[in-house]
């Protein structure tokens, strides 16, 4: 069975602090995809990144970076120099090829960035 | 700009009513999904569809059915609404093949009294 665990329910930081959101996944499949989504207060989930299981390269996009480590089954997300606009719920998700790449979401981490 | 729209942002229904939630996407995506979002549980998949008239059960299909008569439209039906179906319902779509980004609608917050 597949599972995604986001152990941090809520995180509160002050603007300009760096913050890391943890994501641990479980799957026996060798081919899988990992995602991060952002859900701002408006409610609409927004896609941030996709990683496949064969690509362990870390990725940086502006203030966002992702650390994928198969050895620890983790796909962590770091926001550098956080801003108030980063306040949102962030979801980590896993897709495996069972009946068409069903996606399993973690419970989400609510990030508060205070000015 | 890609767009997934849902028929209502807020809906209040009574126990036992039949409820229709509509979702339309304009991206010509083959895959469409219905999730419900509850605090502490994240998103849970109710049903998904790979093509017109195709449907697959997700993790929590009980009490729900779906309809996909046209590629762009995916409807979620609560045959007889119950209070435990009070939730936020999210529709999403994606392209076929290896899983790519899912594009989400704004959600429908359903309250069943």
GROMACS .gro file of C-alpha atoms in nm:
model
  228
    1UNK     CA    1   0.000   0.000   0.000
    2UNK     CA    2   0.108   0.355  -0.061
    3UNK     CA    3   0.125   0.622   0.202
    4UNK     CA    4   0.237   0.983   0.237
    5UNK     CA    5   0.319   1.126   0.578
    6UNK     CA    6   0.354   1.494   0.652
    7UNK     CA    7   0.433   1.489   1.020
    8UNK     CA    8   0.419   1.865   1.065
    9UNK     CA    9   0.060   1.975   1.102
   10UNK     CA   10   0.135   2.345   1.141
   11UNK     CA   11   0.449   2.553   1.122
   12UNK     CA   12   0.479   2.916   1.217
   13UNK     CA   13   0.779   3.129   1.116
   14UNK     CA   14   0.868   3.493   1.097
   15UNK     CA   15   0.920   3.651   0.760
   16UNK     CA   16   1.266   3.595   0.608
   17UNK     CA   17   1.323   3.275   0.802
   18UNK     CA   18   1.396   2.957   0.610
   19UNK     CA   19   1.151   2.673   0.660
   20UNK     CA   20   1.150   2.308   0.559
   21UNK     CA   21   0.837   2.103   0.512
   22UNK     CA   22   0.889   1.731   0.554
   23UNK     CA   23   0.739   1.457   0.342
   24UNK     CA   24   0.795   1.084   0.385
   25UNK     CA   25   0.641   0.835   0.146
   26UNK     CA   26   0.591   0.460   0.131
   27UNK     CA   27   0.560   0.248  -0.178
   28UNK     CA   28   0.691  -0.082  -0.309
   29UNK     CA   29   0.671   0.033  -0.667
   30UNK     CA   30   0.998   0.118  -0.838
   31UNK     CA   31   0.831   0.368  -1.067
   32UNK     CA   32   0.650   0.649  -0.895
   33UNK     CA   33   0.605   1.023  -0.902
   34UNK     CA   34   0.616   1.275  -0.621
   35UNK     CA   35   0.447   1.612  -0.614
   36UNK     CA   36   0.409   1.922  -0.405
   37UNK     CA   37   0.098   2.140  -0.419
   38UNK     CA   38   0.020   2.471  -0.251
   39UNK     CA   39  -0.328   2.562  -0.128
   40UNK     CA   40  -0.349   2.934  -0.046
   41UNK     CA   41  -0.636   3.074   0.161
   42UNK     CA   42  -0.841   3.115  -0.159
   43UNK     CA   43  -0.868   2.736  -0.167
   44UNK     CA   44  -0.746   2.633  -0.512
   45UNK     CA   45  -0.457   2.387  -0.511
   46UNK     CA   46  -0.166   2.491  -0.726
   47UNK     CA   47   0.092   2.250  -0.864
   48UNK     CA   48   0.451   2.329  -0.760
   49UNK     CA   49   0.671   2.040  -0.870
   50UNK     CA   50   0.681   1.683  -0.997
   51UNK     CA   51   0.967   1.436  -0.953
   52UNK     CA   52   0.991   1.082  -1.087
   53UNK     CA   53   1.158   0.802  -0.894
   54UNK     CA   54   1.453   0.783  -1.131
   55UNK     CA   55   1.555   1.142  -1.090
   56UNK     CA   56   1.709   1.219  -0.751
   57UNK     CA   57   1.849   1.553  -0.849
   58UNK     CA   58   1.751   1.830  -0.618
   59UNK     CA   59   1.568   2.119  -0.771
   60UNK     CA   60   1.567   2.489  -0.704
   61UNK     CA   61   1.313   2.737  -0.830
   62UNK     CA   62   1.365   3.084  -0.693
   63UNK     CA   63   1.318   3.068  -0.316
   64UNK     CA   64   1.183   2.712  -0.336
   65UNK     CA   65   1.397   2.400  -0.331
   66UNK     CA   66   1.323   2.031  -0.308
   67UNK     CA   67   1.539   1.753  -0.167
   68UNK     CA   68   1.452   1.404  -0.292
   69UNK     CA   69   1.626   1.118  -0.111
   70UNK     CA   70   1.523   0.764  -0.202
   71UNK     CA   71   1.739   0.620   0.076
   72UNK     CA   72   1.514   0.779   0.336
   73UNK     CA   73   1.196   0.788   0.120
   74UNK     CA   74   1.173   1.160   0.169
   75UNK     CA   75   1.087   1.451  -0.055
   76UNK     CA   76   1.132   1.765   0.155
   77UNK     CA   77   1.048   2.118   0.052
   78UNK     CA   78   1.241   2.423   0.167
   79UNK     CA   79   1.134   2.784   0.136
   80UNK     CA   80   1.422   3.027   0.173
   81UNK     CA   81   1.360   3.376   0.309
   82UNK     CA   82   0.991   3.309   0.363
   83UNK     CA   83   0.735   3.575   0.285
   84UNK     CA   84   0.383   3.637   0.408
   85UNK     CA   85   0.249   3.526   0.068
   86UNK     CA   86   0.393   3.181   0.134
   87UNK     CA   87   0.129   3.128   0.401
   88UNK     CA   88  -0.074   2.833   0.279
   89UNK     CA   89  -0.134   2.464   0.324
   90UNK     CA   90   0.121   2.255   0.141
   91UNK     CA   91   0.050   1.902   0.027
   92UNK     CA   92   0.293   1.632  -0.070
   93UNK     CA   93   0.155   1.361  -0.302
   94UNK     CA   94   0.259   1.028  -0.449
   95UNK     CA   95   0.145   0.860  -0.773
   96UNK     CA   96   0.214   0.498  -0.859
   97UNK     CA   97   0.103   0.290  -1.154
   98UNK     CA   98  -0.188   0.106  -1.000
   99UNK     CA   99  -0.490   0.132  -1.222
  100UNK     CA  100  -0.365   0.446  -1.377
  101UNK     CA  101  -0.142   0.645  -1.145
  102UNK     CA  102  -0.383   0.718  -0.867
  103UNK     CA  103  -0.251   0.999  -0.650
  104UNK     CA  104  -0.225   0.974  -0.274
  105UNK     CA  105  -0.202   1.299  -0.081
  106UNK     CA  106  -0.053   1.365   0.257
  107UNK     CA  107  -0.256   1.538   0.526
  108UNK     CA  108  -0.090   1.869   0.451
  109UNK     CA  109   0.121   2.116   0.647
  110UNK     CA  110  -0.023   2.457   0.726
  111UNK     CA  111   0.246   2.724   0.710
  112UNK     CA  112   0.198   3.060   0.878
  113UNK     CA  113   0.448   3.330   0.790
  114UNK     CA  114   0.423   3.631   1.017
  115UNK     CA  115   0.537   3.976   0.915
  116UNK     CA  116  -0.496   2.999  -1.909
  117UNK     CA  117  -0.600   2.655  -1.792
  118UNK     CA  118  -0.929   2.637  -1.615
  119UNK     CA  119  -1.126   2.396  -1.403
  120UNK     CA  120  -1.460   2.528  -1.287
  121UNK     CA  121  -1.703   2.388  -1.035
  122UNK     CA  122  -2.070   2.469  -1.041
  123UNK     CA  123  -2.096   2.606  -0.687
  124UNK     CA  124  -1.858   2.743  -0.426
  125UNK     CA  125  -2.102   2.682  -0.141
  126UNK     CA  126  -2.396   2.448  -0.115
  127UNK     CA  127  -2.638   2.371   0.166
  128UNK     CA  128  -2.852   2.059   0.139
  129UNK     CA  129  -3.076   1.856   0.363
  130UNK     CA  130  -3.022   1.495   0.464
  131UNK     CA  131  -3.164   1.259   0.204
  132UNK     CA  132  -3.147   1.505  -0.084
  133UNK     CA  133  -2.982   1.410  -0.412
  134UNK     CA  134  -2.689   1.639  -0.479
  135UNK     CA  135  -2.513   1.707  -0.806
  136UNK     CA  136  -2.167   1.863  -0.817
  137UNK     CA  137  -2.051   1.963  -1.162
  138UNK     CA  138  -1.697   2.009  -1.287
  139UNK     CA  139  -1.588   2.140  -1.625
  140UNK     CA  140  -1.236   2.168  -1.764
  141UNK     CA  141  -1.129   2.347  -2.078
  142UNK     CA  142  -0.789   2.185  -2.127
  143UNK     CA  143  -0.901   1.879  -2.326
  144UNK     CA  144  -0.766   1.657  -2.046
  145UNK     CA  145  -0.844   1.289  -2.050
  146UNK     CA  146  -0.824   1.235  -1.674
  147UNK     CA  147  -1.061   1.386  -1.423
  148UNK     CA  148  -1.083   1.336  -1.047
  149UNK     CA  149  -1.310   1.402  -0.755
  150UNK     CA  150  -1.159   1.443  -0.407
  151UNK     CA  151  -1.295   1.539  -0.072
  152UNK     CA  152  -1.083   1.741   0.167
  153UNK     CA  153  -1.130   1.717   0.542
  154UNK     CA  154  -0.913   1.871   0.816
  155UNK     CA  155  -0.628   1.643   0.916
  156UNK     CA  156  -0.704   1.394   0.640
  157UNK     CA  157  -0.573   1.574   0.335
  158UNK     CA  158  -0.736   1.494   0.003
  159UNK     CA  159  -0.904   1.158  -0.045
  160UNK     CA  160  -0.993   1.029  -0.387
  161UNK     CA  161  -1.359   0.948  -0.441
  162UNK     CA  162  -1.369   0.860  -0.811
  163UNK     CA  163  -1.165   0.921  -1.121
  164UNK     CA  164  -1.217   0.886  -1.493
  165UNK     CA  165  -0.973   0.821  -1.777
  166UNK     CA  166  -1.208   0.884  -2.060
  167UNK     CA  167  -1.565   0.953  -2.151
  168UNK     CA  168  -1.801   0.702  -1.989
  169UNK     CA  169  -1.509   0.546  -1.799
  170UNK     CA  170  -1.491   0.560  -1.421
  171UNK     CA  171  -1.285   0.401  -1.148
  172UNK     CA  172  -1.345   0.392  -0.775
  173UNK     CA  173  -1.104   0.576  -0.556
  174UNK     CA  174  -1.044   0.523  -0.187
  175UNK     CA  175  -1.383   0.637  -0.055
  176UNK     CA  176  -1.654   0.580  -0.319
  177UNK     CA  177  -1.930   0.473  -0.082
  178UNK     CA  178  -2.231   0.700  -0.100
  179UNK     CA  179  -2.114   0.861  -0.423
  180UNK     CA  180  -2.150   0.801  -0.795
  181UNK     CA  181  -2.012   0.983  -1.098
  182UNK     CA  182  -2.099   1.054  -1.456
  183UNK     CA  183  -1.878   1.146  -1.749
  184UNK     CA  184  -2.085   1.185  -2.064
  185UNK     CA  185  -1.856   1.443  -2.223
  186UNK     CA  186  -1.481   1.475  -2.206
  187UNK     CA  187  -1.485   1.815  -2.044
  188UNK     CA  188  -1.747   1.742  -1.778
  189UNK     CA  189  -1.729   1.517  -1.471
  190UNK     CA  190  -2.019   1.510  -1.229
  191UNK     CA  191  -2.024   1.383  -0.872
  192UNK     CA  192  -2.357   1.263  -0.739
  193UNK     CA  193  -2.457   1.211  -0.379
  194UNK     CA  194  -2.758   0.984  -0.414
  195UNK     CA  195  -2.890   1.054  -0.065
  196UNK     CA  196  -2.687   1.316   0.117
  197UNK     CA  197  -2.587   1.246   0.475
  198UNK     CA  198  -2.432   1.472   0.739
  199UNK     CA  199  -2.100   1.286   0.718
  200UNK     CA  200  -2.072   1.402   0.359
  201UNK     CA  201  -2.032   1.760   0.476
  202UNK     CA  202  -1.695   1.848   0.331
  203UNK     CA  203  -1.497   2.041   0.072
  204UNK     CA  204  -1.515   1.874  -0.269
  205UNK     CA  205  -1.237   1.931  -0.517
  206UNK     CA  206  -1.235   1.846  -0.884
  207UNK     CA  207  -0.914   1.810  -1.083
  208UNK     CA  208  -0.800   1.716  -1.430
  209UNK     CA  209  -0.476   1.603  -1.588
  210UNK     CA  210  -0.338   1.476  -1.916
  211UNK     CA  211  -0.315   1.108  -2.002
  212UNK     CA  212  -0.005   0.895  -1.958
  213UNK     CA  213   0.255   0.929  -1.684
  214UNK     CA  214   0.109   1.142  -1.409
  215UNK     CA  215   0.162   1.509  -1.454
  216UNK     CA  216   0.029   1.804  -1.268
  217UNK     CA  217  -0.333   1.795  -1.168
  218UNK     CA  218  -0.522   2.118  -1.220
  219UNK     CA  219  -0.777   2.187  -0.952
  220UNK     CA  220  -1.101   2.376  -0.940
  221UNK     CA  221  -1.181   2.620  -0.660
  222UNK     CA  222  -1.377   2.361  -0.464
  223UNK     CA  223  -1.735   2.328  -0.345
  224UNK     CA  224  -1.798   2.350   0.025
  225UNK     CA  225  -2.101   2.132   0.094
  226UNK     CA  226  -2.297   2.147   0.417
  227UNK     CA  227  -2.554   1.873   0.474
  228UNK     CA  228  -2.803   1.954   0.749
   0.00000   0.00000   0.00000
